[in-house]
mmCIF file of C-alpha atoms in Angstrom:
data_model
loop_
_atom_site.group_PDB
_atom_site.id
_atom_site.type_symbol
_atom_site.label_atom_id
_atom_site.label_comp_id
_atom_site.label_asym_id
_atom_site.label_seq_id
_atom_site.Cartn_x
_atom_site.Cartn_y
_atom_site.Cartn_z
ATOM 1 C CA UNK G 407 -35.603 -51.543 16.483
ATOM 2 C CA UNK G 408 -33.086 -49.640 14.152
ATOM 3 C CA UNK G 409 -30.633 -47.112 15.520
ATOM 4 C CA UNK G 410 -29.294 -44.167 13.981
ATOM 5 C CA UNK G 411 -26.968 -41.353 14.635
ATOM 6 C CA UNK G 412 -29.185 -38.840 12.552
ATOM 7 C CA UNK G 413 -32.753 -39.153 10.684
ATOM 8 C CA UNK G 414 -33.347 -37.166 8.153
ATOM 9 C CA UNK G 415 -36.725 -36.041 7.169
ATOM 10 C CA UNK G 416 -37.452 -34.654 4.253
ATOM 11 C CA UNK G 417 -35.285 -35.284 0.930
ATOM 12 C CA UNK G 418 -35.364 -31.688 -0.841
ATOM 13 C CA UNK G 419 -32.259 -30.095 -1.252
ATOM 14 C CA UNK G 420 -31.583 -29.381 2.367
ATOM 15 C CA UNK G 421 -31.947 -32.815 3.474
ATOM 16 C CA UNK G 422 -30.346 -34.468 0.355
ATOM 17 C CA UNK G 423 -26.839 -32.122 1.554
ATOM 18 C CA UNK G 424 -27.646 -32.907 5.144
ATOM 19 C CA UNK G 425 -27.558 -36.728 4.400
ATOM 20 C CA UNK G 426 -24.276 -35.958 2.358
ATOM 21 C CA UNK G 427 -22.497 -34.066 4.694
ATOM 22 C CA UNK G 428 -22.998 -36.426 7.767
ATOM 23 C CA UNK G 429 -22.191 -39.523 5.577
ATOM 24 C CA UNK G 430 -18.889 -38.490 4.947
ATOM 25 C CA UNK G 431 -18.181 -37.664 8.890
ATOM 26 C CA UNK G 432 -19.169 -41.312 9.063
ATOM 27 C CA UNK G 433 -22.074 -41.630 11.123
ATOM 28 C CA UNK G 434 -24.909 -43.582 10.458
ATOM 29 C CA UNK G 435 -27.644 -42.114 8.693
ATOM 30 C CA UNK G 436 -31.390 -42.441 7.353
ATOM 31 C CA UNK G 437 -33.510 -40.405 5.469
ATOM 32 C CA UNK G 438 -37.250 -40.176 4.662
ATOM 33 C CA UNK G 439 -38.888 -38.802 1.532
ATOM 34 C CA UNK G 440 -42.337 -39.859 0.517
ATOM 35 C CA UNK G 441 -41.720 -38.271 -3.102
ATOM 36 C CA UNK G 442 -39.138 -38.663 -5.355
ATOM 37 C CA UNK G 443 -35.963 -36.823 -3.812
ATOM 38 C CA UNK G 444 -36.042 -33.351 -4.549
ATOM 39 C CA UNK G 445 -38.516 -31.621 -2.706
ATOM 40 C CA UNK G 446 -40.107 -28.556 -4.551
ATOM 41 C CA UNK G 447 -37.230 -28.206 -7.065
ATOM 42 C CA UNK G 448 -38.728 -30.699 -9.086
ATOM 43 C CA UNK G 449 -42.087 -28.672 -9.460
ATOM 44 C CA UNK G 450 -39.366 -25.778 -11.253
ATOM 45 C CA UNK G 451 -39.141 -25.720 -14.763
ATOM 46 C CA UNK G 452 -35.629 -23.688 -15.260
ATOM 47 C CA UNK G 453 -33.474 -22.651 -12.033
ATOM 48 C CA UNK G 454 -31.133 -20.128 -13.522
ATOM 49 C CA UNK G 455 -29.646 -18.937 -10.300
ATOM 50 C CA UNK G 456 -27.695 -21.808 -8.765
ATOM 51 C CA UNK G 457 -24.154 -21.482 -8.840
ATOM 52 C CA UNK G 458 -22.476 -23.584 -11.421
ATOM 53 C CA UNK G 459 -24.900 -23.588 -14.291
ATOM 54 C CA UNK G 460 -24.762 -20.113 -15.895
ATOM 55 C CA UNK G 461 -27.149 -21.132 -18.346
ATOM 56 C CA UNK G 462 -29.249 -22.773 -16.080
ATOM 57 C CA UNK G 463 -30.436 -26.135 -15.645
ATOM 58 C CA UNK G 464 -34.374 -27.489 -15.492
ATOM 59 C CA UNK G 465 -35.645 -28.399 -11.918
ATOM 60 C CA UNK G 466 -35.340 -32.169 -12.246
ATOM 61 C CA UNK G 467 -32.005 -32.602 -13.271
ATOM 62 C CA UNK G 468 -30.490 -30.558 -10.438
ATOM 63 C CA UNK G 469 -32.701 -33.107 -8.174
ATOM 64 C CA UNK G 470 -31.051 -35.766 -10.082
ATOM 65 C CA UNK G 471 -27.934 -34.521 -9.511
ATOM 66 C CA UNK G 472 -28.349 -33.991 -6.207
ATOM 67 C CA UNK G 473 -29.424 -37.344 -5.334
ATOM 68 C CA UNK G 474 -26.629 -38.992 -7.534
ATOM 69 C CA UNK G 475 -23.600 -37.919 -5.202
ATOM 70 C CA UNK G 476 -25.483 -39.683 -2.672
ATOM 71 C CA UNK G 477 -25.010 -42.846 -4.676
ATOM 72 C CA UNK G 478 -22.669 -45.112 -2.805
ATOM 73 C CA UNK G 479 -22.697 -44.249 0.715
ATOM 74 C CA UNK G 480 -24.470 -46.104 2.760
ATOM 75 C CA UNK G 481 -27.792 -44.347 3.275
ATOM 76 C CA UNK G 482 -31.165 -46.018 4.646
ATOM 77 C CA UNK G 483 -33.907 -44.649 3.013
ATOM 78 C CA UNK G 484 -37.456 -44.804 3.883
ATOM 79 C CA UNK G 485 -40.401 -44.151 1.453
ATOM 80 C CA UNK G 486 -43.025 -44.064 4.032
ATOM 81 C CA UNK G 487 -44.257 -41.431 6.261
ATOM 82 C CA UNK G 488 -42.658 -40.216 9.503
ATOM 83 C CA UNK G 489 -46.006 -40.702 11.412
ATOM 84 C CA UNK G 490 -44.817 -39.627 15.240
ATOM 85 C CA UNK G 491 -41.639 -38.048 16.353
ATOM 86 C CA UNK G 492 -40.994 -37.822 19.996
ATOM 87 C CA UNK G 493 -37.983 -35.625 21.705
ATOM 88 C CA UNK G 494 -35.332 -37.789 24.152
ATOM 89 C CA UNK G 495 -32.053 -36.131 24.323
ATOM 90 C CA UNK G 496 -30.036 -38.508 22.752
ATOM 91 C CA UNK G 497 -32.636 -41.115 21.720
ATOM 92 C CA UNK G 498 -35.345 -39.671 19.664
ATOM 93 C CA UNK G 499 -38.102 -41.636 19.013
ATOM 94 C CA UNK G 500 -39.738 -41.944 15.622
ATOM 95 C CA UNK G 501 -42.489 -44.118 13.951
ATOM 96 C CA UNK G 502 -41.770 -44.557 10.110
ATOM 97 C CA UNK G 503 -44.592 -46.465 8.902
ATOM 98 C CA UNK G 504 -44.895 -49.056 10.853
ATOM 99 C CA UNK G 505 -41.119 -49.198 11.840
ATOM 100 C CA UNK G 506 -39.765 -47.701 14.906
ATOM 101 C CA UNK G 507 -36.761 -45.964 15.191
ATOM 102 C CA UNK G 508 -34.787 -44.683 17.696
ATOM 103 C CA UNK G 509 -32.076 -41.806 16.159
ATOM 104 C CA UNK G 510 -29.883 -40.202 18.684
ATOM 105 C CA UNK G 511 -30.349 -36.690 16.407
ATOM 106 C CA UNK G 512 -32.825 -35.577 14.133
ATOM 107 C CA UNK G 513 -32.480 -32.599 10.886
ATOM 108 C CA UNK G 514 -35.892 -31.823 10.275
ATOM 109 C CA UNK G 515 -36.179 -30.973 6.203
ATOM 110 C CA UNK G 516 -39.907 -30.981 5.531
ATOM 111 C CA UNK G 517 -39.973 -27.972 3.398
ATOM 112 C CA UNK G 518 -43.161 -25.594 2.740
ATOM 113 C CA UNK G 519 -45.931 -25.486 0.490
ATOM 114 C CA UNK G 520 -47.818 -22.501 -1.929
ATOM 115 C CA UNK G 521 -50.507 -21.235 0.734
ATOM 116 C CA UNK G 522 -54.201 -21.154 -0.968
ATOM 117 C CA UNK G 523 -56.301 -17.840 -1.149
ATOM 118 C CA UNK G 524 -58.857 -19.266 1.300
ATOM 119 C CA UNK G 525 -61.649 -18.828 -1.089
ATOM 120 C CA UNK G 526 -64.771 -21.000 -0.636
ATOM 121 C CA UNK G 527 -65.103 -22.845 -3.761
ATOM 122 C CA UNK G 528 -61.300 -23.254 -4.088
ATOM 123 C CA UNK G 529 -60.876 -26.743 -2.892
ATOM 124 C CA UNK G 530 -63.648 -28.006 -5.230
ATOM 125 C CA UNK G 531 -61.791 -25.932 -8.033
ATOM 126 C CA UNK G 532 -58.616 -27.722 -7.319
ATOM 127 C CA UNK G 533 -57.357 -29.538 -10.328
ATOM 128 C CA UNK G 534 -60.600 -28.116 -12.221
ATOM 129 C CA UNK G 535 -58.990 -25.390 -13.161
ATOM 130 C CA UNK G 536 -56.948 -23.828 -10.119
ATOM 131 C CA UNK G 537 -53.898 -24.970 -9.758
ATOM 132 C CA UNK G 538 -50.617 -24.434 -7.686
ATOM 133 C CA UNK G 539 -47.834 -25.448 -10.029
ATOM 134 C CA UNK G 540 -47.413 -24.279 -13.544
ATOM 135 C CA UNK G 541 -45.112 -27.179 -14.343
ATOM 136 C CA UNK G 542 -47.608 -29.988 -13.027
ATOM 137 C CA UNK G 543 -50.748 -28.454 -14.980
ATOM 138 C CA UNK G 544 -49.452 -25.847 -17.777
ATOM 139 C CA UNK G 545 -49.915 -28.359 -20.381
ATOM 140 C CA UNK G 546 -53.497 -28.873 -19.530
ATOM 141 C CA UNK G 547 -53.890 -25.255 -20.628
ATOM 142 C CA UNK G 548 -52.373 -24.608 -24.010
ATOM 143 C CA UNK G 549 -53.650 -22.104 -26.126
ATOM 144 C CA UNK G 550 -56.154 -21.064 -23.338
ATOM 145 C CA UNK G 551 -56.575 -17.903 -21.297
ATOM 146 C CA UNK G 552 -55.397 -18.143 -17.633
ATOM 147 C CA UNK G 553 -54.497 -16.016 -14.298
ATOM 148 C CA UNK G 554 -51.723 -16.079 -12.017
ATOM 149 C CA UNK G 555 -51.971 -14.549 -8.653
ATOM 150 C CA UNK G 556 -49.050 -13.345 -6.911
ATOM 151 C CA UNK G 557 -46.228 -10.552 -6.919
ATOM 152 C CA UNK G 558 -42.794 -12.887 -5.963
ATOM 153 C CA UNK G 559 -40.037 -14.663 -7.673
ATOM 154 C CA UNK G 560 -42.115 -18.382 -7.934
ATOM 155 C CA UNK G 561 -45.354 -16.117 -9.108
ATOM 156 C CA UNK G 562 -43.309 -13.949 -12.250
ATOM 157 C CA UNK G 563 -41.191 -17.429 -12.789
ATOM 158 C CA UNK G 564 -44.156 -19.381 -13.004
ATOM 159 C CA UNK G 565 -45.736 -16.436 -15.505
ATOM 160 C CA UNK G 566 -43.006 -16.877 -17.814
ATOM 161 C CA UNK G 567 -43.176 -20.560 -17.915
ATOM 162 C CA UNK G 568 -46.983 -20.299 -18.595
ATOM 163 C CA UNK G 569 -46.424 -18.035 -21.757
ATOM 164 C CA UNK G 570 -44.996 -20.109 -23.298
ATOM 165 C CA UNK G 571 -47.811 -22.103 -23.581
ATOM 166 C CA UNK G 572 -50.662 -20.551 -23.114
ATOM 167 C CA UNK G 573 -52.566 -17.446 -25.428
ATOM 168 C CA UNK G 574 -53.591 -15.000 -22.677
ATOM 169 C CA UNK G 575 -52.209 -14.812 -19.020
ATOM 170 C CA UNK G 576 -53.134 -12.266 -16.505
ATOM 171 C CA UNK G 577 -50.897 -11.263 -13.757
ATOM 172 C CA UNK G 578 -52.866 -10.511 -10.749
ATOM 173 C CA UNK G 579 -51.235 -8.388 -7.671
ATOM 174 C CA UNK G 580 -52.224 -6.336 -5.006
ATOM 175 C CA UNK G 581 -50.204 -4.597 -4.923
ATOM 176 C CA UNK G 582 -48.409 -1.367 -7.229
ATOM 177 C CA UNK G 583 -45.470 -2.926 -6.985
ATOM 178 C CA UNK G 584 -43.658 -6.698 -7.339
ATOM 179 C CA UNK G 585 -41.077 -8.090 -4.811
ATOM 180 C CA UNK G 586 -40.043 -10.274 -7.597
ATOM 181 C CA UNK G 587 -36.546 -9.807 -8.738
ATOM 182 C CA UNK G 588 -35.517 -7.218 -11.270
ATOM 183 C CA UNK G 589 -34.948 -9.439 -14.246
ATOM 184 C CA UNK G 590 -38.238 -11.505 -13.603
ATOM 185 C CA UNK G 591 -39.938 -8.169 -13.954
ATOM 186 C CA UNK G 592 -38.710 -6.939 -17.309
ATOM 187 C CA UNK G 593 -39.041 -10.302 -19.071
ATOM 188 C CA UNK G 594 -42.904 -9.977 -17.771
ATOM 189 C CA UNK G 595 -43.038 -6.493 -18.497
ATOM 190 C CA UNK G 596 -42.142 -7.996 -22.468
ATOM 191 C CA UNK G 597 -44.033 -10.471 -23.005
ATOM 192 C CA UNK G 598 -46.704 -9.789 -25.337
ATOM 193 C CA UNK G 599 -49.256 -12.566 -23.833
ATOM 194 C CA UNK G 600 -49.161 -11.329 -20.225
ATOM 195 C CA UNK G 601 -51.178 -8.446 -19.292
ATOM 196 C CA UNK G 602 -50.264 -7.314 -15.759
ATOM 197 C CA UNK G 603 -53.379 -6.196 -13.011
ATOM 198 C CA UNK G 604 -52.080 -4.177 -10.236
ATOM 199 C CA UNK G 605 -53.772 -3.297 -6.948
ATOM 200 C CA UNK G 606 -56.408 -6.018 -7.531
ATOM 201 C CA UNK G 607 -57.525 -9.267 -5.284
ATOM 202 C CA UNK G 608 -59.324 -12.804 -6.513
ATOM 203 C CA UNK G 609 -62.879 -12.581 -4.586
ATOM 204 C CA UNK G 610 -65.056 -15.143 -5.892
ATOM 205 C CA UNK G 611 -63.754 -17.979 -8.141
ATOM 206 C CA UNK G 612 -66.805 -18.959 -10.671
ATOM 207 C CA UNK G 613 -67.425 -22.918 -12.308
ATOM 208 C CA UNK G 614 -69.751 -25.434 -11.371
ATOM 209 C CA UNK G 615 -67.954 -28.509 -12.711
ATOM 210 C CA UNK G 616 -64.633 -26.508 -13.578
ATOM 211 C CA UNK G 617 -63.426 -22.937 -13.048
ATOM 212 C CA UNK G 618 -65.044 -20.485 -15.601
ATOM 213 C CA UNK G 619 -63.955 -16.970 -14.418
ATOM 214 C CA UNK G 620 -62.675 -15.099 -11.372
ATOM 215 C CA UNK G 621 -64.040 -12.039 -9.975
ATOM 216 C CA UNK G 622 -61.630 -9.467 -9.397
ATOM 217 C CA UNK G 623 -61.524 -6.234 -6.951
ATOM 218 C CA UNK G 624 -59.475 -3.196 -7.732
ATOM 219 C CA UNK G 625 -58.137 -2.019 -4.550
ATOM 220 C CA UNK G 626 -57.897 1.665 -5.688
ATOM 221 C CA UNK G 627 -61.095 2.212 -8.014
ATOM 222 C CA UNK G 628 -63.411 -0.417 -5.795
ATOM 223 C CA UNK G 629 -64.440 -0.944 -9.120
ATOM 224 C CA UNK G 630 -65.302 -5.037 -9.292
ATOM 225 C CA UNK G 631 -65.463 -7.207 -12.585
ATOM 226 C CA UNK G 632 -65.327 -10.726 -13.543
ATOM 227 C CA UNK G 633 -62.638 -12.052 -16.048
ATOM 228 C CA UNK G 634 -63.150 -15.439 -18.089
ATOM 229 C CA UNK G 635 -60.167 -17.739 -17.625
ATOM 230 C CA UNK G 636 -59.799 -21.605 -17.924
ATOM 231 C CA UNK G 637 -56.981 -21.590 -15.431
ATOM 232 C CA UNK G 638 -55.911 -19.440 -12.102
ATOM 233 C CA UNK G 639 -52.529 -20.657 -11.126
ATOM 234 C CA UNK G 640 -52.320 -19.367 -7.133
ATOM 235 C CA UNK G 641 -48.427 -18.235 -5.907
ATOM 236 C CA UNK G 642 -48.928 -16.107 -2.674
ATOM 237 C CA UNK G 643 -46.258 -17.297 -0.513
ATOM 238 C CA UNK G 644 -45.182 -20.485 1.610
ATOM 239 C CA UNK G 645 -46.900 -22.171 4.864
ATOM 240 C CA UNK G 646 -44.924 -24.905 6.502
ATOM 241 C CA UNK G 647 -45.050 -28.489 6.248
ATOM 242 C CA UNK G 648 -45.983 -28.504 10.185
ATOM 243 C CA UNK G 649 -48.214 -31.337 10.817
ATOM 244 C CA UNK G 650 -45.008 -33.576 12.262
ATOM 245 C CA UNK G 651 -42.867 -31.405 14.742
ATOM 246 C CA UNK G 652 -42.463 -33.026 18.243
ATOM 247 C CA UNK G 653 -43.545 -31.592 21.349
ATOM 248 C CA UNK G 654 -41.863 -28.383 22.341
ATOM 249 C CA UNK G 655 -40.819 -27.138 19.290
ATOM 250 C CA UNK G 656 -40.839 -23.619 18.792
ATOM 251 C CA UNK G 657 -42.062 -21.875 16.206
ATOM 252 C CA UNK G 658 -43.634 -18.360 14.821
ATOM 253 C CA UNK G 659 -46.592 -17.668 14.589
ATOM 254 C CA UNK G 660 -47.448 -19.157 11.220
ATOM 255 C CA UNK G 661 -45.523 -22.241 12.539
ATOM 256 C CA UNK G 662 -42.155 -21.972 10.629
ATOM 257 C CA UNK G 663 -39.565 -23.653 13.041
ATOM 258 C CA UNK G 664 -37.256 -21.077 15.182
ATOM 259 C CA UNK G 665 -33.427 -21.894 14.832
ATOM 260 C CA UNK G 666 -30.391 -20.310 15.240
ATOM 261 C CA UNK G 667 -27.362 -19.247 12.801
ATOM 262 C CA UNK G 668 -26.177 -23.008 13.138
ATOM 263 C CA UNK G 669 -29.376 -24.515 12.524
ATOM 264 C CA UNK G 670 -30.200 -25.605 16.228
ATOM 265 C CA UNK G 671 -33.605 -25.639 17.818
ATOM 266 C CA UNK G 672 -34.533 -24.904 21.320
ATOM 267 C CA UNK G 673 -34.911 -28.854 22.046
ATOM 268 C CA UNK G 674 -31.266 -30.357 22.198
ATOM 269 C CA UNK G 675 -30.388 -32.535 18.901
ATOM 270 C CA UNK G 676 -33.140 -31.719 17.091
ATOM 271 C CA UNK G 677 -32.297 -29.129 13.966
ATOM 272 C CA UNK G 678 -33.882 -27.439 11.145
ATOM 273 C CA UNK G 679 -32.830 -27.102 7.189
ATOM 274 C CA UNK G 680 -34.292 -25.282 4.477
ATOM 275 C CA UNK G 681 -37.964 -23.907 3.705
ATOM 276 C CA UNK G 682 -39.317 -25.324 7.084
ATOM 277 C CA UNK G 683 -37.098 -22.737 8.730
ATOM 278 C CA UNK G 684 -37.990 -19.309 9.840
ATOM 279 C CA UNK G 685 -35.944 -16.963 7.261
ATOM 280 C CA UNK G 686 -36.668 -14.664 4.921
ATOM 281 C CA UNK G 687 -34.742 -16.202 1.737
ATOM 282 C CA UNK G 688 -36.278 -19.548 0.456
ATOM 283 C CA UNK G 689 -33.908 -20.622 -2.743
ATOM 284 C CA UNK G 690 -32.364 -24.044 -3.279
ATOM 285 C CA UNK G 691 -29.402 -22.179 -2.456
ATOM 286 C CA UNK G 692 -30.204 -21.370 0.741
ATOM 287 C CA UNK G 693 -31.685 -24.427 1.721
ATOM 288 C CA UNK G 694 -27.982 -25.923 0.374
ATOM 289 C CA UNK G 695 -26.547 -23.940 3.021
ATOM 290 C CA UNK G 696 -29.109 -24.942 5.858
ATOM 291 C CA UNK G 697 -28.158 -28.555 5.373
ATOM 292 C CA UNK G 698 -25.152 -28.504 5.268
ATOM 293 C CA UNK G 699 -24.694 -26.168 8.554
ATOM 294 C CA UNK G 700 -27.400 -28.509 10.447
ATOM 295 C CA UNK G 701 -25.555 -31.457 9.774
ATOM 296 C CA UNK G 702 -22.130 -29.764 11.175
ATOM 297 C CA UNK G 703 -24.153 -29.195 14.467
ATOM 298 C CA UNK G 704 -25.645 -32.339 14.295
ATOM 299 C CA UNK G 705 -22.249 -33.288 13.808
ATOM 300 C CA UNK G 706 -20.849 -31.512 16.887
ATOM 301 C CA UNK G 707 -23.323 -32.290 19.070
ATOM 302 C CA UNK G 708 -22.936 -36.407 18.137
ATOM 303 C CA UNK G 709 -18.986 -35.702 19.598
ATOM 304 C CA UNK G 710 -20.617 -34.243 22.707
ATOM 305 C CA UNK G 711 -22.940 -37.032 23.441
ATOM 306 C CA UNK G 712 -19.910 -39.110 22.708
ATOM 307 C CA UNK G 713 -17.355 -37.381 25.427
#
């Protein structure tokens, strides 16, 4: 049975900087990604609001780059899943496949996904049509005529992507106005290909053997209509990655994971990074941050266990 002094899970941002950090204190690490490391970053076309690229850089490079300064140390990496996770203070237990490993901390870095509107019809409509990542399936849809739900940074980001590409978008929100940032918003508000719907909801999502149309509810007028589209690209928020948390773990009530300022959960030596967290700002940035202040407590509390 292997033995660490931290597991990693998760290989996004936060846990590639976690990994970093704690190799250069020189404790023994691992870290498990079932993807390629880089977590949602690589589903982002142009991030043009990290520090150090002022004219930005695309998604999969900075996930390159990332995982490039981890080149040398010596890092055990796992491709499998993390199946089980059990809480011992000092001797966690987890089953990695069909490996299992006993790591006397743990920096949980499993990251969130795009919730779904909950719409019956939606999961047949998946990949026929709806999608949840312009940068996986905007090819698919050149030239066509498409939606985007959503009123946020990934949902105007995503919008600009998609117009370059395809010949109609509508921007669908429910509200009057976007929490998007400033600058998303007046490159939207220019673009001649996207036509913005306020105070409007996706009821009904129509296609037999591929999405055909949505229809569409003005808040305001009650008025109710259905719009032809060969695409609706859905960006309402996150939802946790929560289906591997030990025992005890506290969370809210959508099941992000409660920490404090230094990352720490309520169960001694287990700690939290990045878009798995409870916070209000999800950037790579951020996440940066978290993985780098878990690992310090991680860190610290290693030197306890050690007194």
């Amino acid at each position: 049975m292997k033995k660490y002094d931290c597991f990693v899970i998760g290989g996004g941002p936060a846990g590639m900087t976690a990994a970093l950090y704690l190799l250069r204190s020189g404790v023994t690490v691992a870290m498990a990604e079932k993807l390629t490391p880089g977590g949602q970053v690589l589903q982002t076309e142009e991030v043009e609001n990290y520090p150090g690229f002022p004219k930005g850089i695309k998604g999969y490079e900075l996930a390159d780059v990332f995982a490039e300064h981890l080149e040398g140390y010596e890092l055990d990496r796992y491709t499998e899943p993390v199946t089980s996770l059990q809480h011992a203070h000092g001797a966690n237990k987890l089953k990695v496949g069909d490996q299992e490993i006993i790591a006397r901390s743990i920096i949980i870095c499993t990251g969130a996904r795009y919730k779904k509107l909950g719409l019956p019809n939606e999961e047949f409509l998946t990949g026929k049509g709806v999608s949840y990542c312009a940068l996986c399936d905007g090819n698919f849809f050149r030239n066509q005529t498409v939606a985007v739900v959503g009123g946020g940074n990934s949902a105007l980001e995503e919008s600009l992507y998609l117009a370059k590409l395809v010949k109609k978008l509508y921007l669908i929100h429910r509200r009057e106005g976007f929490r998007a940032a400033k600058y998303y918003q007046d490159k939207i508000k220019a673009s001649p290909v996207i036509e913005i719907v306020k105070n409007t909801i996706v009821k009904e999502l129509h296609g037999e053997n591929g999405l055909t149309g949505v229809l569409v509810k003005n808040l305001k007028t009650e008025k109710e209509e259905v719009v032809p589209v060969d695409g609706l690209f859905v960006f309402v928020g996150y939802e946790p990655n929560k289906e591997l948390l030990p025992e005890g773990l506290q969370t809210d009530e959508i099941g992000f994971i409660l920490t404090d300022i230094e990352m720490r959960t309520n169960l001694p030596g287990i700690f939290a990074a990045g878009d798995c967290r409870a916070k209000q700002c999800r950037q790579v940035t951020t996440a940066v941050g978290d993985g780098a202040t878990a690992a310090n407590s991680a860190f610290l509390y290693l030197e306890q266990l050690n007194a």
